[in-house]
mmCIF file with all atom_site columns, C-alpha atoms in Angstrom:
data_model
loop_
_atom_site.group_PDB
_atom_site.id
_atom_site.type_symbol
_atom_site.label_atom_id
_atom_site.label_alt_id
_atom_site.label_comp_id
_atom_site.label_asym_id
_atom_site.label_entity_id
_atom_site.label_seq_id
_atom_site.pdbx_PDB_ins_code
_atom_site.Cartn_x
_atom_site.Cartn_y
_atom_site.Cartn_z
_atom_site.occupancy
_atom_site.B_iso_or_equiv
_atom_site.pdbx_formal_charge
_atom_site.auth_seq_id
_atom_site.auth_comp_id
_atom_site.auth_asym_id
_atom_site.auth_atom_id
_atom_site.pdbx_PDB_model_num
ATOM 1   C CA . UNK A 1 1   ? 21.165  -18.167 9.264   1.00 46.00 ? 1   UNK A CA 1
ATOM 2   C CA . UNK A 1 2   ? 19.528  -18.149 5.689   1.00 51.00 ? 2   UNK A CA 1
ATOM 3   C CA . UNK A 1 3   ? 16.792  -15.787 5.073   1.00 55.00 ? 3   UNK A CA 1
ATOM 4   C CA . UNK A 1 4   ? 14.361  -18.514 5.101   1.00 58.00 ? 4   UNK A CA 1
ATOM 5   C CA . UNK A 1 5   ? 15.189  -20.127 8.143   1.00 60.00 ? 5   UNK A CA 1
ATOM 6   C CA . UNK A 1 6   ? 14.954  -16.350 9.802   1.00 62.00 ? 6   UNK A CA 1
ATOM 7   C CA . UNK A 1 7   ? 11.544  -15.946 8.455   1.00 60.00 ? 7   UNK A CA 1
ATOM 8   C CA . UNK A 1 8   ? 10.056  -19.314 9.606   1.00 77.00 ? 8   UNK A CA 1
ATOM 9   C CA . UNK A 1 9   ? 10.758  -17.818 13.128  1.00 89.00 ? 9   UNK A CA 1
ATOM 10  C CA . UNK A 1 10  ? 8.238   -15.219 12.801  1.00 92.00 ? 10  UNK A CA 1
ATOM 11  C CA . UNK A 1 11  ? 4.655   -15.514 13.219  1.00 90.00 ? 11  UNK A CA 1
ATOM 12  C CA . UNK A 1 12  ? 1.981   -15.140 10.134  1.00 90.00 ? 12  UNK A CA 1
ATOM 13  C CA . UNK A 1 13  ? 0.727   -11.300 11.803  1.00 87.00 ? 13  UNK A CA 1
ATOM 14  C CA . UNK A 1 14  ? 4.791   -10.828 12.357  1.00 89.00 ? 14  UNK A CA 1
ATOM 15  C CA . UNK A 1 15  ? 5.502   -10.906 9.035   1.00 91.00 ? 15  UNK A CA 1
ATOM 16  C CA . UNK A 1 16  ? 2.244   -9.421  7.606   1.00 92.00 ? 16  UNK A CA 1
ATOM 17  C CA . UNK A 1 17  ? 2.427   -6.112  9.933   1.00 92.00 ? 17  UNK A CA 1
ATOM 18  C CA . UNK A 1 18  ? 5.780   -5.744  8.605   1.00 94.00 ? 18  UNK A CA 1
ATOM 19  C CA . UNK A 1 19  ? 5.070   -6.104  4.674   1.00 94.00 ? 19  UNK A CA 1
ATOM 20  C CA . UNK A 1 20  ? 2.673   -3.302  5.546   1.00 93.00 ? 20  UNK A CA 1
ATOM 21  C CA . UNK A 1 21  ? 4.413   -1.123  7.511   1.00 94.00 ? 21  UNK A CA 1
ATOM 22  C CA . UNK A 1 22  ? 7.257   -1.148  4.681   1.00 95.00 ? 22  UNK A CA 1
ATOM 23  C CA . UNK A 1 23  ? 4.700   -0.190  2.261   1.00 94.00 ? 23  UNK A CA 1
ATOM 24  C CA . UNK A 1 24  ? 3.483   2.731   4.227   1.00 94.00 ? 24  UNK A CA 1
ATOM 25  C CA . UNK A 1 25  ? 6.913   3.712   5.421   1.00 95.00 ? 25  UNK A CA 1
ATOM 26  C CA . UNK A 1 26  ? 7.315   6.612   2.694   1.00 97.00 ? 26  UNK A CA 1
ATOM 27  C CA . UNK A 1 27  ? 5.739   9.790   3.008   1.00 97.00 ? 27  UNK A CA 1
ATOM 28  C CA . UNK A 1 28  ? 4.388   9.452   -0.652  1.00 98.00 ? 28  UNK A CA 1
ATOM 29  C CA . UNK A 1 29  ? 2.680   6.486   -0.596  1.00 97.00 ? 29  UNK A CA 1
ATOM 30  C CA . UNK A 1 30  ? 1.507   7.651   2.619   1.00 96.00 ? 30  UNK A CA 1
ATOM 31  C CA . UNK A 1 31  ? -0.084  10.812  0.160   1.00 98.00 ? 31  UNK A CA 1
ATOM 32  C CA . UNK A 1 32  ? -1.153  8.923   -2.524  1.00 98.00 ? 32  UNK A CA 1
ATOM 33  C CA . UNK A 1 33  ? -3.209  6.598   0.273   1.00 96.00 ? 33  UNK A CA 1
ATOM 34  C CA . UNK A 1 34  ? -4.835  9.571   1.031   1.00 95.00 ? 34  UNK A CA 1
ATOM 35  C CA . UNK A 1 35  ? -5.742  10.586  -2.620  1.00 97.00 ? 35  UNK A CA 1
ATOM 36  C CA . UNK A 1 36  ? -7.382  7.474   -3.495  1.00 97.00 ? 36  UNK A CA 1
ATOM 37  C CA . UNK A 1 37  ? -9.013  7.811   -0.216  1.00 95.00 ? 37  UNK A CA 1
ATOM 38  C CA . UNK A 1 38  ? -11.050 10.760  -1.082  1.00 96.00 ? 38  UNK A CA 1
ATOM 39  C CA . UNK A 1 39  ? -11.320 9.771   -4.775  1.00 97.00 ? 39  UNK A CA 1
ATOM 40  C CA . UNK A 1 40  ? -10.106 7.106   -7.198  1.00 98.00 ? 40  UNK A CA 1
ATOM 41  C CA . UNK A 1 41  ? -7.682  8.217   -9.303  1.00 98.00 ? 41  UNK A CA 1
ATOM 42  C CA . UNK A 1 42  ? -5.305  7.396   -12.826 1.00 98.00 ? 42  UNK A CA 1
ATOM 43  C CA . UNK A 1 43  ? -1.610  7.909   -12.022 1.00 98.00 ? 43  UNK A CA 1
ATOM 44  C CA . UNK A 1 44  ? -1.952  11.124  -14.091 1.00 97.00 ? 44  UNK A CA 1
ATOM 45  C CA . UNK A 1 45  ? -4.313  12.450  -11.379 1.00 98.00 ? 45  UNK A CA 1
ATOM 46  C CA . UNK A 1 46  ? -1.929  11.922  -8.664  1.00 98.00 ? 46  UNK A CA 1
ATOM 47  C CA . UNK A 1 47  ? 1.553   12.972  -10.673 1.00 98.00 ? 47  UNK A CA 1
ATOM 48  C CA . UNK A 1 48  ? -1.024  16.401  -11.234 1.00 98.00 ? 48  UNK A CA 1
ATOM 49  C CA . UNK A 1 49  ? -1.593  15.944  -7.630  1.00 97.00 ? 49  UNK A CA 1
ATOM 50  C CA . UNK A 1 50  ? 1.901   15.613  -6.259  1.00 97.00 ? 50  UNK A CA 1
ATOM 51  C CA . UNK A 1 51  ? 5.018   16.721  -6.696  1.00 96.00 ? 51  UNK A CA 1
ATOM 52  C CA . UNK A 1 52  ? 5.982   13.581  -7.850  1.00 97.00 ? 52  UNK A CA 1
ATOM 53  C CA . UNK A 1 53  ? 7.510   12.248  -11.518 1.00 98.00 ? 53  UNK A CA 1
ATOM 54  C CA . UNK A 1 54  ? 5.283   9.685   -13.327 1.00 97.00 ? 54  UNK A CA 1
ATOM 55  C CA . UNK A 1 55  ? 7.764   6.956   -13.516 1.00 98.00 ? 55  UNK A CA 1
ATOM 56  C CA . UNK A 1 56  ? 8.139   8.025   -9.396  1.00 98.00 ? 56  UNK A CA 1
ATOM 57  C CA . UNK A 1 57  ? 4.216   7.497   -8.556  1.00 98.00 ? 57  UNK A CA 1
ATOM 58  C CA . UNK A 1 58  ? 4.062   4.276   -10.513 1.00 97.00 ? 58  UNK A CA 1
ATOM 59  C CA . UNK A 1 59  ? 6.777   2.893   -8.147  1.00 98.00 ? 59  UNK A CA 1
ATOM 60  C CA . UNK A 1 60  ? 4.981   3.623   -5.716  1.00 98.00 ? 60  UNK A CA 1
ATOM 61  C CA . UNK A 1 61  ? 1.347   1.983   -6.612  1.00 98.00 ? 61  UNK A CA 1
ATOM 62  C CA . UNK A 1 62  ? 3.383   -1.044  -7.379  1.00 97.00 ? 62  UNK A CA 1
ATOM 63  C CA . UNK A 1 63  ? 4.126   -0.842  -4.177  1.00 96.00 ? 63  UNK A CA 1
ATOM 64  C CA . UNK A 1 64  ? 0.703   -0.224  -2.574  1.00 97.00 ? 64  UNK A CA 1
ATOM 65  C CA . UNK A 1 65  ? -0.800  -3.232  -4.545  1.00 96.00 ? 65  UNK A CA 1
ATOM 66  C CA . UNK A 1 66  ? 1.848   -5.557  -3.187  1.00 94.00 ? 66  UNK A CA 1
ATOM 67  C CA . UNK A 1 67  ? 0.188   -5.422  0.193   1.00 92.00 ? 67  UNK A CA 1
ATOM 68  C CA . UNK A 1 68  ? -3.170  -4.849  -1.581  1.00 93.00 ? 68  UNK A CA 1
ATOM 69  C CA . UNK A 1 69  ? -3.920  -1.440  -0.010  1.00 95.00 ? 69  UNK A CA 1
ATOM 70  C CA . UNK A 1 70  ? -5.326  -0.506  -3.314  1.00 97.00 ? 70  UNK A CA 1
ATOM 71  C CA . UNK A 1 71  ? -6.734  -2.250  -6.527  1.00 97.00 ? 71  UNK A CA 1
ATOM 72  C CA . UNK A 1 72  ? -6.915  -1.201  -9.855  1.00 97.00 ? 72  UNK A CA 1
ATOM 73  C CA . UNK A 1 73  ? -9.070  -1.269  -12.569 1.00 97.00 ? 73  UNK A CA 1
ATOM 74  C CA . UNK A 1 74  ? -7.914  -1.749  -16.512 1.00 95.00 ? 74  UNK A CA 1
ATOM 75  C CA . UNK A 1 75  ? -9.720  0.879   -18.905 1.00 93.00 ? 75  UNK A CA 1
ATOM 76  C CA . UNK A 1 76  ? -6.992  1.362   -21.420 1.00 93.00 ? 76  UNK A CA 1
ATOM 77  C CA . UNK A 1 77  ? -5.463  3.022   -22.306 1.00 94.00 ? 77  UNK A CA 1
ATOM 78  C CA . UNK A 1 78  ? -5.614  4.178   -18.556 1.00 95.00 ? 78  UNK A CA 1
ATOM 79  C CA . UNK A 1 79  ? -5.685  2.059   -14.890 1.00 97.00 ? 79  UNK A CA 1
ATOM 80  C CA . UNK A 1 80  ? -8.115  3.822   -12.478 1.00 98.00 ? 80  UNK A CA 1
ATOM 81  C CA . UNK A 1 81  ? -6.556  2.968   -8.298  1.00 98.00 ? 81  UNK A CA 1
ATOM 82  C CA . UNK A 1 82  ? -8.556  2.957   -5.588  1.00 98.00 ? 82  UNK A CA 1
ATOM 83  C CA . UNK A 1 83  ? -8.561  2.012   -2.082  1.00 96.00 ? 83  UNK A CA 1
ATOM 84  C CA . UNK A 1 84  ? -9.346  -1.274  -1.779  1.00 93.00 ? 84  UNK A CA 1
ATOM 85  C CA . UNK A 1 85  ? -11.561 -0.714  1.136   1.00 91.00 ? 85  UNK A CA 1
ATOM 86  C CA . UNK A 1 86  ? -12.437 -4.137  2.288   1.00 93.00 ? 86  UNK A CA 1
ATOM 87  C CA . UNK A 1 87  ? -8.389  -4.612  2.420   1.00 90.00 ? 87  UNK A CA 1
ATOM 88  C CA . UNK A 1 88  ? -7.774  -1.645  4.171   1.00 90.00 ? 88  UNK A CA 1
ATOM 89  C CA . UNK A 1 89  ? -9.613  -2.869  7.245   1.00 92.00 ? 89  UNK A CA 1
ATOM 90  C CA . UNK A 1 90  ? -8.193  -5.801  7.656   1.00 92.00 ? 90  UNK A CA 1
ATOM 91  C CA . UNK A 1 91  ? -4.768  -3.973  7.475   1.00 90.00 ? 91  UNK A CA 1
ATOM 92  C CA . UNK A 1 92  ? -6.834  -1.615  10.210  1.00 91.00 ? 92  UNK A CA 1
ATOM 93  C CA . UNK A 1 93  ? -7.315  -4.559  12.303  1.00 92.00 ? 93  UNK A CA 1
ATOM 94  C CA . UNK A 1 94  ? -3.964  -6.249  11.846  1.00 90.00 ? 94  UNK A CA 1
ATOM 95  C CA . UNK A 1 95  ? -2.610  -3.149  12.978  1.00 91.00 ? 95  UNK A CA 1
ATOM 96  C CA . UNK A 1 96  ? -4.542  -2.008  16.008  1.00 92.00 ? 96  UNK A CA 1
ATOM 97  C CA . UNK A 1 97  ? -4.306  -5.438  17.528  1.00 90.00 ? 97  UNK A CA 1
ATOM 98  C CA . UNK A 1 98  ? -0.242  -5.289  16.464  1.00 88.00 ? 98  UNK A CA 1
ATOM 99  C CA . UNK A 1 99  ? -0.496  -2.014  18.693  1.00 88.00 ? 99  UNK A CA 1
ATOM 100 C CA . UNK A 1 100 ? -2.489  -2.823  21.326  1.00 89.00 ? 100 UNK A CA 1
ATOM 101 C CA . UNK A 1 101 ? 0.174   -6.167  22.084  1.00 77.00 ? 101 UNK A CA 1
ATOM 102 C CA . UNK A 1 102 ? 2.836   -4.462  22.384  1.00 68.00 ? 102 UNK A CA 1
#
């Protein structure tokens, strides 16, 4: 079974819970979510921040916009992340009622 034929066999909310859940699945990204929660943030602020390279942290934003758990905002020669808000509770949502099936 190919990939995409495995895929087409999981629901819309199957495959989105799991896109997040991947993204949150490392304790760092899990850190940085909680930065940007209290505050947005360059990636200098959060390599300051964490014990984490530069090279390291932007791996891991890449990551968090993938699933759009953050946004940021182009003011070279600097991005400023933050928790895109409006995102984040619909990934609230998607997950509560992913919990509350099962």
């Amino acid at each position: 079974m190919g990939v995409s034929t495995a895929i087409n066999t999981y629901s819309t909310s199957q495959i989105e819970v799991s896109k997040v859940a991947r993204a949150i699945a490392h304790p760092a990204r899990i850190a940085i979510l909680q930065l940007l929660y209290q505050k947005d943030c360059t990636c200098n602020d959060i390599v300051n921040q964490l014990p984490l390279a530069q090279s390291t942290v932007s791996q891991h934003l890449k990551e968090l916009r993938k699933v759009n758990l953050i946004k940021g905002q182009e003011m070279p020669p600097k991005t400023i992340y933050s928790l895109d808000k409006k995102e984040y509770t619909q990934i609230q949502i998607l997950l509560n009622s992913f919990f509350t099936v099962i």
